[in-house]
Coordinates of C-alpha atoms in Angstrom, one line a residue:
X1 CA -5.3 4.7 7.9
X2 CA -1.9 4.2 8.9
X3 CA -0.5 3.0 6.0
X4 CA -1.8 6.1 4.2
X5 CA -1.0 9.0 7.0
X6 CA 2.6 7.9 7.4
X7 CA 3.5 6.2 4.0
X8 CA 1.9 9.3 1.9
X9 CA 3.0 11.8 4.7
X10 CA 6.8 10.5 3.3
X11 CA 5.4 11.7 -0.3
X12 CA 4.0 14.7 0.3
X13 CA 7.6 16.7 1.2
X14 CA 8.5 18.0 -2.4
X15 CA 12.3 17.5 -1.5
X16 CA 11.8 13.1 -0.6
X17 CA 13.7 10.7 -2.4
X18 CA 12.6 7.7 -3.4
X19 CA 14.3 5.9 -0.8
X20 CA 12.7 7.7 1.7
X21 CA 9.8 7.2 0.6
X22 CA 10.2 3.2 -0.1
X23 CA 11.2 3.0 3.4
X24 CA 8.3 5.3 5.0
X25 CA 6.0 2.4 3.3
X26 CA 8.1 -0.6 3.8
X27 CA 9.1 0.5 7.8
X28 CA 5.0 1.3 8.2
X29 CA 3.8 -2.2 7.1
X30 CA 6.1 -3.7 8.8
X31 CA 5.6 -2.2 12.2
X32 CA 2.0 -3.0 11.2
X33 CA 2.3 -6.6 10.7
X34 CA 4.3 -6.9 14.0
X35 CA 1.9 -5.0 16.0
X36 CA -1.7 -5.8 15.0
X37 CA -1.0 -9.2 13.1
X38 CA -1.5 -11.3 15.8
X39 CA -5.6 -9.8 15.8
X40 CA -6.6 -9.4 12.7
X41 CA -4.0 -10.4 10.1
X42 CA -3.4 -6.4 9.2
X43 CA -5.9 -6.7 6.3
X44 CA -4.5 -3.0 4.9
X45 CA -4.7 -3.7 1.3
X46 CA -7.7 -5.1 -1.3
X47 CA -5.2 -7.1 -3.4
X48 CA -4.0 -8.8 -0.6
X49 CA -7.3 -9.6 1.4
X50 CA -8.4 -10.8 -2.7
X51 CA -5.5 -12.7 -3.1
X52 CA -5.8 -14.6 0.8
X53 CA -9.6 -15.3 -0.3
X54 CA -8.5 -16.8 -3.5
X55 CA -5.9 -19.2 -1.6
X56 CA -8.9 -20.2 1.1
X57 CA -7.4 -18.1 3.8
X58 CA -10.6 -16.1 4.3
X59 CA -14.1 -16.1 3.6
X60 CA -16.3 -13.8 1.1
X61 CA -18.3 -11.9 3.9
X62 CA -15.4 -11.2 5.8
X63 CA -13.2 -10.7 2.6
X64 CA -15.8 -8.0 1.6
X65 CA -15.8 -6.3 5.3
X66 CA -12.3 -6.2 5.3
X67 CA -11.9 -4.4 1.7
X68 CA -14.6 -1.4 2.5
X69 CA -13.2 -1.1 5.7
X70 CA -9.5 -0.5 4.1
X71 CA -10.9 1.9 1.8
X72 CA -12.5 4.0 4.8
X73 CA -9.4 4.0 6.6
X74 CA -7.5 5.0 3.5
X75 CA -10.1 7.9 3.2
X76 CA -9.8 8.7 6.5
X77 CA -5.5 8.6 6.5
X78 CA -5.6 11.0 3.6
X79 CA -8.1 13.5 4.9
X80 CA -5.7 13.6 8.4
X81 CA -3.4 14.3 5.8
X82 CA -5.0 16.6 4.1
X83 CA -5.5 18.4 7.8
X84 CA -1.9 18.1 8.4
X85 CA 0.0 19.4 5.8
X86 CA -2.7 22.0 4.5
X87 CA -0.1 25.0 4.8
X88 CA 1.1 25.4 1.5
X89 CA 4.4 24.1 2.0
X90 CA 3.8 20.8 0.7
X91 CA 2.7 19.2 -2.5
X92 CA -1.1 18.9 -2.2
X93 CA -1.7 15.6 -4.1
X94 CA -1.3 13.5 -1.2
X95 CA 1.0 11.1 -2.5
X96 CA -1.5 10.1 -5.0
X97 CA -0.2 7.6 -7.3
X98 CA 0.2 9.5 -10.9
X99 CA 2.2 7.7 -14.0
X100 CA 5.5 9.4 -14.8
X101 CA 5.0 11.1 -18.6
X102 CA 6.8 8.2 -19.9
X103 CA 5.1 5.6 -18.6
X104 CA 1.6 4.6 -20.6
X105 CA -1.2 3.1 -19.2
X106 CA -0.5 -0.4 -20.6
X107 CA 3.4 0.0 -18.8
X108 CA 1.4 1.5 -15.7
X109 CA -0.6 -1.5 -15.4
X110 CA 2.2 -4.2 -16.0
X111 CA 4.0 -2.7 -13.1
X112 CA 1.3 -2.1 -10.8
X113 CA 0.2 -6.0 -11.3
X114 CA 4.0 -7.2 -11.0
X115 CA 4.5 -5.1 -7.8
X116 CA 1.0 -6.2 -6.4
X117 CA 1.6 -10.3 -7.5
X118 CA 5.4 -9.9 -5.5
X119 CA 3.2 -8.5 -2.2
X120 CA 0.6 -11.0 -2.7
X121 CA 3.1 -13.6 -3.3
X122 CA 5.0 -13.0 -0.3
X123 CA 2.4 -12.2 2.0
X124 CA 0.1 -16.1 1.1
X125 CA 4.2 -17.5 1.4
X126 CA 5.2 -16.2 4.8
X127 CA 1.7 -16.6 6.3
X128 CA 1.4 -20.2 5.3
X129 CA -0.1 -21.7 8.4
X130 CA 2.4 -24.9 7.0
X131 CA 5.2 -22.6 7.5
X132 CA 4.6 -21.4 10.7
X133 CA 7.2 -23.3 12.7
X134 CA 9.7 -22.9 9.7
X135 CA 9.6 -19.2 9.7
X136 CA 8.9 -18.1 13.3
X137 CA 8.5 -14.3 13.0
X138 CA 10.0 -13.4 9.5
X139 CA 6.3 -12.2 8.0
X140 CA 7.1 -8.4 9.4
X141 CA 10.6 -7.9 7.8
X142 CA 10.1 -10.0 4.7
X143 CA 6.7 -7.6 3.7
X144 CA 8.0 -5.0 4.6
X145 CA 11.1 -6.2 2.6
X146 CA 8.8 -6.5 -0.3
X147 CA 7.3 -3.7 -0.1
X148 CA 9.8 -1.3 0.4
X149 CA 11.7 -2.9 -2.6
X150 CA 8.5 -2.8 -5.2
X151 CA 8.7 0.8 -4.0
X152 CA 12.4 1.3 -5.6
X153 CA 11.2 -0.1 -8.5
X154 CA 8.1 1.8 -9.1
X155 CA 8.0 4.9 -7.3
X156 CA 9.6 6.6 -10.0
X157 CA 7.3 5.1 -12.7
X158 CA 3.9 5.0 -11.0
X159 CA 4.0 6.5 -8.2
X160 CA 4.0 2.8 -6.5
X161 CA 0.3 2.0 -5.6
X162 CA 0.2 -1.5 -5.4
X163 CA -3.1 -1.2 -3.0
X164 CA -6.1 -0.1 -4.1
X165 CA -7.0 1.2 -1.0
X166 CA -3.6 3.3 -0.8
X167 CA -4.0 4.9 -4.0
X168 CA -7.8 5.6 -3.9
X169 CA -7.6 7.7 0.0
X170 CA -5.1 10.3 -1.4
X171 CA -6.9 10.4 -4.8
X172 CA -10.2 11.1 -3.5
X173 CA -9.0 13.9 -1.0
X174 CA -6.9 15.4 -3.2
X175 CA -9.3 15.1 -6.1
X176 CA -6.5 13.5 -8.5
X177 CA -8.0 10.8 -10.4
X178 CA -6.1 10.6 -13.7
X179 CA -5.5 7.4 -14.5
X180 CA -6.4 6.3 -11.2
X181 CA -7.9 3.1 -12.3
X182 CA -4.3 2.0 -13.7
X183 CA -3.8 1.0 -9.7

């Protein structure tokens, strides 16, 4: 819900930069991660919670609880948002993730998988429970690292999704689903 209130609520000011916007996401996680870690591993994003089950880090069931319940709070983020910011002054897709004219769908995909393989990749490295002693308290600032720095890359291009939960709350409320599937 977070993720999606504040993150989106960066996107949804017509006059943002992309830096703004990379940080609004990377700053959020981050804060995230710090807080609510500890409790419940801040399970926020699909690819992520998919990509912990594949490395044994968490079981189906719980896998499965974790993803619907990310998608509801995504939902329920963009539809605060939707409250919010319903004055006219601000662009009304949400931060919905939309490709940029030049970008295909095949380019749309290759980016969204790189950007989503650098968070997974980061996230399964600095929560290695190997690695604990070795990297003490890094895991807020190094995904937040990541994800702010995806963002620079592919906010421009896609619209930066790289969780499906992220990109499907805006889409829904807003009703913006072209080429939603790409992320």
């Amino acid at each position: 819900m977070l993720l999606v209130l504040i993150g989106c609520g960066a996107c949804v000011n017509p006059t943002a930069s992309t830096v703004q916007i990379a940080l609004a996401f990377g700053f959020i996680i981050a804060s995230m991660v710090q807080s609510i870690g500890h409790v419940s591993g801040c399970h926020i994003n699909p690819a992520v919670t998919l990509g912990l089950f594949a490395m044994g880090r968490i079981g189906l069931v719980k896998g499965l609880i974790y993803m619907v319940t990310q998608c509801a709070g995504a939902l329920v983020g963009a539809a605060i948002l939707k409250y919010i910011v319903n004055n006219g002054i601000y662009v009304s897709s949400l931060g919905a993730t939309q490709l940029h004219p030049s970008i295909d769908v095949g380019q749309g995909i290759a980016i969204e998988a790189i950007i989503t393989s650098v968070l997974v990749l980061v996230v399964g490295a600095v929560t290695d429970p190997d690695r604990k002693e070795e990297l003490g308290n890094a895991a807020p600032v190094a995904i937040g690292l990541a994800i702010a720095c995806s963002h620079l890359f592919a906010v421009p291009l896609t619209g930066s999704g790289m969780n499906p939960a992220r990109s499907l709350g805006p889409a829904a409320v807003a009703s913006t689903w072209e080429n939603h599937w790409v992320r």
